[in-house]
mmCIF file of C-alpha atoms in Angstrom:
data_model
loop_
_atom_site.group_PDB
_atom_site.id
_atom_site.type_symbol
_atom_site.label_atom_id
_atom_site.label_comp_id
_atom_site.label_asym_id
_atom_site.label_seq_id
_atom_site.Cartn_x
_atom_site.Cartn_y
_atom_site.Cartn_z
ATOM 1 C CA MET A 972 137.142 93.884 137.959
ATOM 2 C CA MET A 973 134.660 96.737 138.341
ATOM 3 C CA LEU A 974 133.974 98.927 135.375
ATOM 4 C CA ALA A 975 133.517 102.070 137.654
ATOM 5 C CA GLY A 976 136.409 101.393 139.712
ATOM 6 C CA GLY A 977 138.801 103.691 137.785
ATOM 7 C CA LYS A 978 141.074 102.977 134.926
ATOM 8 C CA PRO A 979 143.175 99.758 135.381
ATOM 9 C CA LYS A 980 146.793 99.701 134.566
ATOM 10 C CA GLY A 981 147.473 99.872 130.829
ATOM 11 C CA PHE A 982 144.102 101.570 130.230
ATOM 12 C CA SER A 983 145.095 103.318 126.934
ATOM 13 C CA ARG A 984 143.175 105.642 124.730
ATOM 14 C CA GLU A 985 142.849 102.862 122.049
ATOM 15 C CA LEU A 986 141.201 100.596 124.635
ATOM 16 C CA THR A 987 138.856 103.489 125.564
ATOM 17 C CA GLU A 988 137.862 103.935 121.908
ATOM 18 C CA ALA A 989 137.316 100.149 121.370
ATOM 19 C CA MET A 990 135.173 99.998 124.422
ATOM 20 C CA ALA A 991 133.002 102.899 123.496
ATOM 21 C CA VAL A 992 130.818 100.998 120.953
ATOM 22 C CA PRO A 993 129.694 98.005 123.243
ATOM 23 C CA VAL A 994 129.343 100.429 126.299
ATOM 24 C CA LEU A 995 127.252 102.879 124.246
ATOM 25 C CA MET A 996 125.081 99.941 122.898
ATOM 26 C CA PHE A 997 124.567 98.562 126.424
ATOM 27 C CA ALA A 998 123.644 101.853 127.873
ATOM 28 C CA VAL A 999 121.171 102.745 125.203
ATOM 29 C CA GLY A 1000 119.612 99.322 125.095
ATOM 30 C CA VAL A 1001 118.996 99.292 128.879
ATOM 31 C CA ILE A 1002 117.612 102.739 129.020
ATOM 32 C CA GLY A 1003 115.552 102.348 125.884
ATOM 33 C CA ASN A 1004 113.802 99.150 127.206
ATOM 34 C CA ILE A 1005 113.333 100.511 130.767
ATOM 35 C CA ILE A 1006 111.556 103.429 129.212
ATOM 36 C CA ALA A 1007 109.452 101.158 127.116
ATOM 37 C CA ILE A 1008 108.431 98.961 130.108
ATOM 38 C CA ALA A 1009 107.667 102.045 132.068
ATOM 39 C CA ALA A 1010 105.633 103.406 129.204
ATOM 40 C CA LEU A 1011 103.727 100.061 129.068
ATOM 41 C CA SER A 1012 103.084 100.098 132.756
ATOM 42 C CA GLY A 1013 101.329 103.449 132.403
ATOM 43 C CA SER A 1014 99.104 102.321 129.516
ATOM 44 C CA LYS A 1015 95.370 102.333 129.738
ATOM 45 C CA GLN A 1016 93.647 99.187 131.274
ATOM 46 C CA GLU A 1017 92.082 98.163 128.078
ATOM 47 C CA ARG A 1018 95.446 98.195 126.216
ATOM 48 C CA LYS A 1019 96.877 96.002 129.072
ATOM 49 C CA SER A 1020 94.326 93.472 128.649
ATOM 50 C CA SER A 1021 95.002 92.918 124.888
ATOM 51 C CA ALA A 1022 97.251 90.169 123.392
ATOM 52 C CA PHE A 1023 99.420 92.691 121.562
ATOM 53 C CA PHE A 1024 100.253 94.470 124.773
ATOM 54 C CA ALA A 1025 101.345 91.118 126.358
ATOM 55 C CA LEU A 1026 103.597 90.366 123.379
ATOM 56 C CA VAL A 1027 105.089 93.889 123.535
ATOM 57 C CA CYS A 1028 105.803 93.464 127.128
ATOM 58 C CA GLY A 1029 107.394 90.089 126.470
ATOM 59 C CA LEU A 1030 109.664 91.618 123.815
ATOM 60 C CA ALA A 1031 110.699 94.489 125.870
ATOM 61 C CA VAL A 1032 111.558 92.127 128.806
ATOM 62 C CA THR A 1033 113.390 89.828 126.407
ATOM 63 C CA ASP A 1034 115.442 92.502 125.018
ATOM 64 C CA LEU A 1035 116.336 93.907 128.434
ATOM 65 C CA LEU A 1036 117.396 90.680 129.765
ATOM 66 C CA GLY A 1037 119.490 89.956 126.661
ATOM 67 C CA THR A 1038 121.280 93.224 126.928
ATOM 68 C CA CYS A 1039 121.940 92.992 130.576
ATOM 69 C CA LEU A 1040 123.215 89.442 130.409
ATOM 70 C CA ALA A 1041 125.342 89.397 127.240
ATOM 71 C CA SER A 1042 126.698 93.005 127.021
ATOM 72 C CA PRO A 1043 128.610 92.955 130.482
ATOM 73 C CA ILE A 1044 130.481 89.807 129.338
ATOM 74 C CA THR A 1045 131.531 91.555 126.137
ATOM 75 C CA ILE A 1046 132.621 94.719 127.868
ATOM 76 C CA ALA A 1047 134.852 92.636 130.276
ATOM 77 C CA THR A 1048 136.703 91.083 127.299
ATOM 78 C CA TYR A 1049 138.033 94.496 126.598
ATOM 79 C CA LEU A 1050 139.506 94.700 130.080
ATOM 80 C CA ASN A 1051 140.851 91.128 129.934
ATOM 81 C CA GLU A 1052 140.974 89.664 126.324
ATOM 82 C CA ASN A 1053 141.216 86.042 127.635
ATOM 83 C CA VAL A 1054 138.126 86.101 129.711
ATOM 84 C CA LEU A 1055 136.240 83.892 127.131
ATOM 85 C CA TYR A 1056 139.304 82.396 125.597
ATOM 86 C CA ASP A 1057 140.499 80.711 128.782
ATOM 87 C CA ASN A 1058 137.027 79.824 130.175
ATOM 88 C CA THR A 1059 135.121 77.225 128.071
ATOM 89 C CA ASN A 1060 131.931 77.356 130.134
ATOM 90 C CA LEU A 1061 131.670 81.100 130.118
ATOM 91 C CA CYS A 1062 132.257 80.915 126.321
ATOM 92 C CA GLU A 1063 129.457 78.359 125.831
ATOM 93 C CA PHE A 1064 127.195 80.511 128.109
ATOM 94 C CA HIS A 1065 127.808 83.540 125.982
ATOM 95 C CA SER A 1066 127.112 81.747 122.712
ATOM 96 C CA PHE A 1067 123.854 80.382 124.203
ATOM 97 C CA LEU A 1068 122.815 83.916 125.134
ATOM 98 C CA LEU A 1069 123.534 85.289 121.629
ATOM 99 C CA LEU A 1070 121.705 82.202 120.035
ATOM 100 C CA PHE A 1071 118.678 82.412 122.322
ATOM 101 C CA PHE A 1072 118.009 86.121 122.550
ATOM 102 C CA GLY A 1073 118.499 86.426 118.771
ATOM 103 C CA VAL A 1074 115.907 83.807 117.842
ATOM 104 C CA ALA A 1075 113.643 84.511 120.722
ATOM 105 C CA GLY A 1076 113.286 88.191 119.647
ATOM 106 C CA LEU A 1077 112.591 87.129 116.084
ATOM 107 C CA SER A 1078 109.964 84.691 117.338
ATOM 108 C CA ILE A 1079 108.067 87.227 119.544
ATOM 109 C CA ILE A 1080 108.135 89.804 116.655
ATOM 110 C CA CYS A 1081 106.699 87.157 114.354
ATOM 111 C CA ALA A 1082 104.005 86.423 116.916
ATOM 112 C CA MET A 1083 103.181 90.076 117.094
ATOM 113 C CA SER A 1084 102.869 90.157 113.313
ATOM 114 C CA ALA A 1085 100.623 86.977 113.397
ATOM 115 C CA GLU A 1086 98.438 88.502 116.152
ATOM 116 C CA ARG A 1087 97.799 91.555 114.158
ATOM 117 C CA TYR A 1088 97.254 89.551 110.952
ATOM 118 C CA LEU A 1089 94.543 87.456 112.595
ATOM 119 C CA ALA A 1090 92.956 90.580 114.309
ATOM 120 C CA ILE A 1091 92.681 92.535 111.103
ATOM 121 C CA CYS A 1092 92.342 89.992 108.251
ATOM 122 C CA CYS A 1093 90.680 87.129 110.164
ATOM 123 C CA PRO A 1094 88.601 88.711 112.874
ATOM 124 C CA TYR A 1095 86.109 85.881 113.293
ATOM 125 C CA THR A 1096 89.089 83.479 113.758
ATOM 126 C CA TYR A 1097 90.665 85.874 116.169
ATOM 127 C CA GLN A 1098 87.468 85.979 118.309
ATOM 128 C CA ARG A 1099 86.725 82.127 118.043
ATOM 129 C CA TRP A 1100 90.305 81.163 119.190
ATOM 130 C CA GLY A 1101 89.829 83.684 122.131
ATOM 131 C CA ILE A 1102 93.094 85.462 121.551
ATOM 132 C CA ASP A 1103 93.578 87.596 124.648
ATOM 133 C CA GLN A 1104 96.295 88.449 127.190
ATOM 134 C CA HIS A 1105 96.274 84.976 128.565
ATOM 135 C CA PHE A 1106 96.585 83.451 125.144
ATOM 136 C CA ALA A 1107 99.509 85.663 124.401
ATOM 137 C CA ARG A 1108 101.164 84.713 127.774
ATOM 138 C CA LYS A 1109 100.980 80.970 126.841
ATOM 139 C CA CYS A 1110 102.425 81.752 123.522
ATOM 140 C CA LEU A 1111 105.395 83.634 125.092
ATOM 141 C CA PHE A 1112 105.988 80.629 127.380
ATOM 142 C CA CYS A 1113 105.999 78.212 124.445
ATOM 143 C CA ILE A 1114 108.466 80.591 122.559
ATOM 144 C CA TYR A 1115 110.787 80.687 125.585
ATOM 145 C CA LEU A 1116 110.635 76.915 126.171
ATOM 146 C CA SER A 1117 111.135 75.949 122.613
ATOM 147 C CA ASN A 1118 113.962 78.346 122.037
ATOM 148 C CA ILE A 1119 115.733 77.311 125.205
ATOM 149 C CA ALA A 1120 115.645 73.703 124.098
ATOM 150 C CA PHE A 1121 116.825 74.618 120.562
ATOM 151 C CA CYS A 1122 119.639 76.669 121.701
ATOM 152 C CA CYS A 1123 120.811 74.223 124.262
ATOM 153 C CA LEU A 1124 121.708 71.690 121.509
ATOM 154 C CA PRO A 1125 125.270 72.993 121.118
ATOM 155 C CA VAL A 1126 125.843 72.731 124.825
ATOM 156 C CA MET A 1127 124.519 69.054 124.766
ATOM 157 C CA GLY A 1128 127.022 68.221 121.977
ATOM 158 C CA MET A 1129 125.339 68.886 118.706
ATOM 159 C CA ALA A 1130 127.637 71.871 117.843
ATOM 160 C CA GLY A 1131 130.665 73.370 119.550
ATOM 161 C CA SER A 1132 131.049 77.047 120.627
ATOM 162 C CA ILE A 1133 134.288 78.902 119.928
ATOM 163 C CA CYS A 1134 135.707 82.130 120.795
ATOM 164 C CA GLN A 1135 135.811 84.402 117.678
ATOM 165 C CA PRO A 1136 139.070 86.008 116.438
ATOM 166 C CA SER A 1137 138.289 89.368 118.140
ATOM 167 C CA LYS A 1138 138.067 87.489 121.493
ATOM 168 C CA THR A 1139 135.040 89.615 122.449
ATOM 169 C CA TRP A 1140 132.311 87.169 121.793
ATOM 170 C CA CYS A 1141 131.538 83.488 121.386
ATOM 171 C CA PHE A 1142 129.349 81.759 118.916
ATOM 172 C CA ILE A 1143 128.703 78.334 117.337
ATOM 173 C CA ASN A 1144 131.470 76.962 115.274
ATOM 174 C CA TRP A 1145 129.959 77.942 111.934
ATOM 175 C CA ARG A 1146 132.944 76.506 109.750
ATOM 176 C CA ALA A 1147 132.604 73.021 111.048
ATOM 177 C CA ASP A 1148 133.665 70.134 108.860
ATOM 178 C CA LYS A 1149 131.666 67.551 110.679
ATOM 179 C CA THR A 1150 128.120 66.678 109.857
ATOM 180 C CA LEU A 1151 126.399 67.322 113.068
ATOM 181 C CA PRO A 1152 127.716 70.882 113.875
ATOM 182 C CA ALA A 1153 127.366 71.941 110.174
ATOM 183 C CA THR A 1154 123.640 70.637 110.432
ATOM 184 C CA TYR A 1155 122.935 72.804 113.427
ATOM 185 C CA SER A 1156 124.495 75.873 111.692
ATOM 186 C CA PHE A 1157 122.200 75.482 108.651
ATOM 187 C CA LEU A 1158 119.222 74.695 111.032
ATOM 188 C CA TYR A 1159 119.739 77.920 113.117
ATOM 189 C CA ALA A 1160 120.169 80.079 110.013
ATOM 190 C CA SER A 1161 117.110 78.474 108.276
ATOM 191 C CA VAL A 1162 114.805 78.949 111.363
ATOM 192 C CA SER A 1163 115.963 82.537 111.648
ATOM 193 C CA PHE A 1164 115.376 83.160 107.942
ATOM 194 C CA LEU A 1165 111.903 81.651 108.090
ATOM 195 C CA LEU A 1166 111.070 83.777 111.052
ATOM 196 C CA ILE A 1167 112.250 86.943 109.087
ATOM 197 C CA LEU A 1168 110.264 85.848 106.075
ATOM 198 C CA MET A 1169 107.077 85.152 107.948
ATOM 199 C CA THR A 1170 107.330 88.580 109.752
ATOM 200 C CA ILE A 1171 107.652 90.460 106.518
ATOM 201 C CA VAL A 1172 104.902 88.538 104.675
ATOM 202 C CA LEU A 1173 102.455 88.913 107.499
ATOM 203 C CA ASN A 1174 103.252 92.676 107.964
ATOM 204 C CA PHE A 1175 102.692 93.233 104.189
ATOM 205 C CA ALA A 1176 99.482 91.198 104.170
ATOM 206 C CA VAL A 1177 98.162 93.460 106.953
ATOM 207 C CA CYS A 1178 99.201 96.603 105.144
ATOM 208 C CA GLY A 1179 97.676 95.440 101.877
ATOM 209 C CA ASN A 1180 94.428 94.652 103.703
ATOM 210 C CA LEU A 1181 94.354 98.171 105.331
ATOM 211 C CA LEU A 1182 94.885 99.765 102.010
ATOM 212 C CA ILE A 1183 92.015 97.862 100.493
ATOM 213 C CA MET A 1184 89.774 98.803 103.382
ATOM 214 C CA ARG A 1185 90.845 102.432 102.956
ATOM 215 C CA ARG A 1186 90.090 102.414 99.202
ATOM 216 C CA ARG A 1187 86.643 100.881 99.833
ATOM 217 C CA LYS A 1188 85.853 103.803 102.243
ATOM 218 C CA ILE A 1189 87.090 106.309 99.839
ATOM 219 C CA GLN A 1190 85.189 104.971 96.813
ATOM 220 C CA SER A 1191 81.808 104.500 98.659
ATOM 221 C CA PRO A 1192 79.070 106.963 97.753
ATOM 222 C CA VAL A 1193 79.337 110.383 99.478
ATOM 223 C CA THR A 1194 76.352 112.019 101.047
ATOM 224 C CA ARG A 1195 76.173 115.229 103.218
ATOM 225 C CA GLY A 1196 75.426 113.290 106.254
ATOM 226 C CA SER A 1197 78.095 110.645 105.838
ATOM 227 C CA ALA A 1198 80.867 112.900 104.598
ATOM 228 C CA ARG A 1199 81.978 114.218 108.027
ATOM 229 C CA ALA A 1200 81.780 110.750 109.576
ATOM 230 C CA ARG A 1201 83.880 109.207 106.827
ATOM 231 C CA TRP A 1202 86.509 112.014 107.006
ATOM 232 C CA LYS A 1203 86.803 111.439 110.785
ATOM 233 C CA ALA A 1204 87.346 107.726 110.320
ATOM 234 C CA LEU A 1205 89.819 108.202 107.586
ATOM 235 C CA SER A 1206 91.807 110.975 109.607
ATOM 236 C CA SER A 1207 91.739 108.958 112.984
ATOM 237 C CA GLY A 1208 95.146 107.797 112.234
ATOM 238 C CA VAL A 1209 94.542 104.319 113.361
ATOM 239 C CA GLU A 1210 95.052 102.696 109.985
ATOM 240 C CA ALA A 1211 98.106 104.849 109.204
ATOM 241 C CA GLN A 1212 99.555 104.344 112.596
ATOM 242 C CA MET A 1213 99.375 100.575 112.266
ATOM 243 C CA MET A 1214 100.791 100.594 108.689
ATOM 244 C CA THR A 1215 103.692 102.787 109.882
ATOM 245 C CA VAL A 1216 104.510 100.506 112.826
ATOM 246 C CA LEU A 1217 104.326 97.402 110.692
ATOM 247 C CA MET A 1218 106.496 98.740 107.723
ATOM 248 C CA VAL A 1219 109.083 100.116 110.120
ATOM 249 C CA THR A 1220 109.209 96.678 112.044
ATOM 250 C CA SER A 1221 109.716 94.894 108.586
ATOM 251 C CA VAL A 1222 112.562 97.190 107.788
ATOM 252 C CA VAL A 1223 114.261 96.911 111.156
ATOM 253 C CA VAL A 1224 113.865 93.079 111.344
ATOM 254 C CA LEU A 1225 115.287 92.545 107.901
ATOM 255 C CA GLY A 1226 118.131 95.031 108.384
ATOM 256 C CA CYS A 1227 119.257 93.906 111.721
ATOM 257 C CA SER A 1228 118.836 90.140 111.437
ATOM 258 C CA ALA A 1229 119.675 89.398 107.943
ATOM 259 C CA PRO A 1230 123.387 90.062 108.037
ATOM 260 C CA LEU A 1231 123.916 87.417 110.817
ATOM 261 C CA VAL A 1232 121.971 84.946 108.898
ATOM 262 C CA VAL A 1233 123.854 85.595 105.848
ATOM 263 C CA ARG A 1234 127.115 85.183 107.667
ATOM 264 C CA VAL A 1235 126.039 81.882 109.147
ATOM 265 C CA PHE A 1236 125.271 80.583 105.728
ATOM 266 C CA SER A 1237 128.471 82.043 104.226
ATOM 267 C CA ASN A 1238 130.819 80.728 106.891
ATOM 268 C CA GLN A 1239 129.370 77.269 106.719
ATOM 269 C CA ILE A 1240 129.279 77.000 102.904
ATOM 270 C CA THR A 1241 132.556 78.753 101.843
ATOM 271 C CA TRP A 1242 134.628 78.301 105.038
ATOM 272 C CA THR A 1243 136.169 81.739 104.238
ATOM 273 C CA GLU A 1244 137.116 83.595 107.403
ATOM 274 C CA ASN A 1245 136.167 87.251 107.622
ATOM 275 C CA SER A 1246 136.218 88.194 111.303
ATOM 276 C CA HIS A 1247 135.452 91.888 110.587
ATOM 277 C CA ALA A 1248 132.276 91.009 108.747
ATOM 278 C CA ASP A 1249 131.211 88.518 111.510
ATOM 279 C CA LEU A 1250 131.800 91.166 114.251
ATOM 280 C CA MET A 1251 129.708 93.687 112.309
ATOM 281 C CA ALA A 1252 127.004 91.271 111.753
ATOM 282 C CA ILE A 1253 126.572 90.506 115.550
ATOM 283 C CA ARG A 1254 126.791 94.204 116.295
ATOM 284 C CA ILE A 1255 123.966 94.966 113.787
ATOM 285 C CA ALA A 1256 121.900 92.085 115.274
ATOM 286 C CA SER A 1257 122.313 93.642 118.688
ATOM 287 C CA VAL A 1258 120.950 96.909 117.488
ATOM 288 C CA ASN A 1259 117.606 95.176 117.063
ATOM 289 C CA ALA A 1260 117.120 95.115 120.839
ATOM 290 C CA ILE A 1261 117.847 98.958 120.927
ATOM 291 C CA LEU A 1262 115.372 99.810 118.248
ATOM 292 C CA ASP A 1263 112.522 97.555 119.252
ATOM 293 C CA PRO A 1264 111.260 99.638 122.249
ATOM 294 C CA TRP A 1265 111.185 102.850 120.165
ATOM 295 C CA ILE A 1266 109.342 101.276 117.369
ATOM 296 C CA TYR A 1267 106.646 99.382 119.378
ATOM 297 C CA ILE A 1268 106.097 101.799 122.201
ATOM 298 C CA LEU A 1269 107.328 105.367 121.653
ATOM 299 C CA LEU A 1270 106.539 105.564 117.962
ATOM 300 C CA ARG A 1271 103.233 103.776 118.404
ATOM 301 C CA ARG A 1272 101.978 105.956 121.284
ATOM 302 C CA THR A 1273 103.728 109.226 121.768
ATOM 303 C CA LEU A 1274 105.461 110.430 118.563
ATOM 304 C CA PHE A 1275 102.768 109.373 116.315
ATOM 305 C CA ARG A 1276 100.244 111.204 118.217
ATOM 306 C CA LYS A 1277 102.210 114.473 118.072
ATOM 307 C CA ILE A 1278 102.604 113.913 114.243
ATOM 308 C CA GLN A 1279 98.864 113.264 114.034
ATOM 309 C CA ARG A 1280 98.203 116.514 115.911
ATOM 310 C CA PHE A 1281 100.612 118.546 113.854
ATOM 311 C CA SER A 1282 98.957 117.219 110.554
ATOM 312 C CA LYS A 1283 95.452 118.013 111.724
ATOM 313 C CA VAL A 1284 96.641 121.565 112.668
ATOM 314 C CA PHE A 1285 98.396 121.957 109.264
ATOM 315 C CA TYR A 1286 95.380 120.684 107.377
ATOM 316 C CA ILE A 1287 92.957 123.012 109.200
ATOM 317 C CA GLY A 1288 95.195 125.999 108.708
ATOM 318 C CA ARG A 1289 95.515 125.126 105.009
ATOM 319 C CA LYS A 1290 91.859 124.609 104.565
ATOM 320 C CA SER A 1291 91.003 127.933 106.178
ATOM 321 C CA LYS A 1292 93.353 129.785 103.706
ATOM 322 C CA ALA A 1293 92.093 127.811 100.592
ATOM 323 C CA PRO A 1294 90.266 130.130 98.147
ATOM 324 C CA MET A 1295 86.641 129.386 97.356
ATOM 325 C CA LEU A 1296 86.476 128.131 93.764
ATOM 326 C CA PRO A 1297 82.995 128.476 92.179
ATOM 327 C CA VAL A 1298 81.842 125.409 90.339
ATOM 328 C CA LYS A 1299 79.010 125.925 87.739
ATOM 329 C CA SER A 1300 76.092 123.772 87.815
ATOM 330 C CA SER A 1301 72.802 123.471 85.793
ATOM 331 C CA GLN A 1302 70.745 123.275 89.003
ATOM 332 C CA ARG A 1303 72.688 124.580 91.976
ATOM 333 C CA THR A 1304 76.045 126.368 92.705
ATOM 334 C CA PHE A 1305 78.620 124.655 94.907
ATOM 335 C CA HIS A 1306 81.881 125.846 96.455
ATOM 336 C CA TYR A 1307 84.870 123.381 96.327
ATOM 337 C CA GLN A 1308 86.465 123.130 99.753
ATOM 338 C CA GLY A 1309 89.527 120.944 98.839
ATOM 339 C CA ASP A 1310 90.390 117.395 98.229
ATOM 340 C CA ILE A 1311 89.936 115.146 101.252
ATOM 341 C CA THR A 1312 91.856 111.934 100.449
ATOM 342 C CA ASN A 1313 90.711 112.099 96.841
ATOM 343 C CA THR A 1314 87.031 112.411 97.992
ATOM 344 C CA HIS A 1315 85.440 115.608 96.577
ATOM 345 C CA VAL A 1316 83.138 117.194 99.313
ATOM 346 C CA PHE A 1317 80.898 119.981 98.095
ATOM 347 C CA THR A 1318 78.803 122.416 100.207
ATOM 348 C CA PRO A 1319 75.854 124.194 98.544
ATOM 349 C CA LEU A 1320 75.554 127.848 98.778
#
């Protein structure tokens, strides 16, 4: 049944309102990731040859494939609620898609954080290992291959896939009473939790290292010849840009992925059914694919540059309006021109 073929019989207002959320998530996810891939394709050649660029491309393609494959099945269930309930093979395939793209996205984000950590905190190791675009592609291949094998275990009999009470999505049987299915539920939740934890730890380690580097620059002795060069280095925005992207990534990964991990643990431990909480958890997890391209591409390249230009214009305007405050000295008289990142720069009269 085609979605654009007009309203089917019995297409009520309630059904339209119920379909609004998955349709909107599907449209925003596809458009956002297409914009992200187009922005990446127009990047400079030196960016394209970097490992980080290759991992970002892998994340954008993964999110786009996940949205295009899983969302249409969900939308179809609103037109025929028995699509997944009556088709076991389709239900297992939908469960595999949710499992795979969930853990694959986390794996790629973790790999991006690890790449930034090695590049900033361990530059000699980064260079010795030869981490470049080809290295990142091999890493992506290993991520896809290992996650496909891991998420195929339910299909091979380790855990069953069931249609959830809302009949709009399928997932592993996370309230199984048998040892093998319960083991897989705990294993999947544990792997996801470790990926989230590693991403957060690596991101905060990079941010901490950048703060230490910034403090060392600020506290270094000031000379007239080096003051301008130091201010240019501090105001370049590179450090602040990287910290912003990494911090936002940590918040998004934690906020989007943690609820589903919590629900897997909760369902398998307590066996208490809460279909509304389960549905909200999978929807929040799906938002991760919508936010990823905006964080890693648009915020990183376009929006941050506009913010940087605005801050420079604001600083120059404020500096030109600042009153000249005389400071007495036993030998010479200086005029104070403002506080530049807690570094006092004086110009002699």
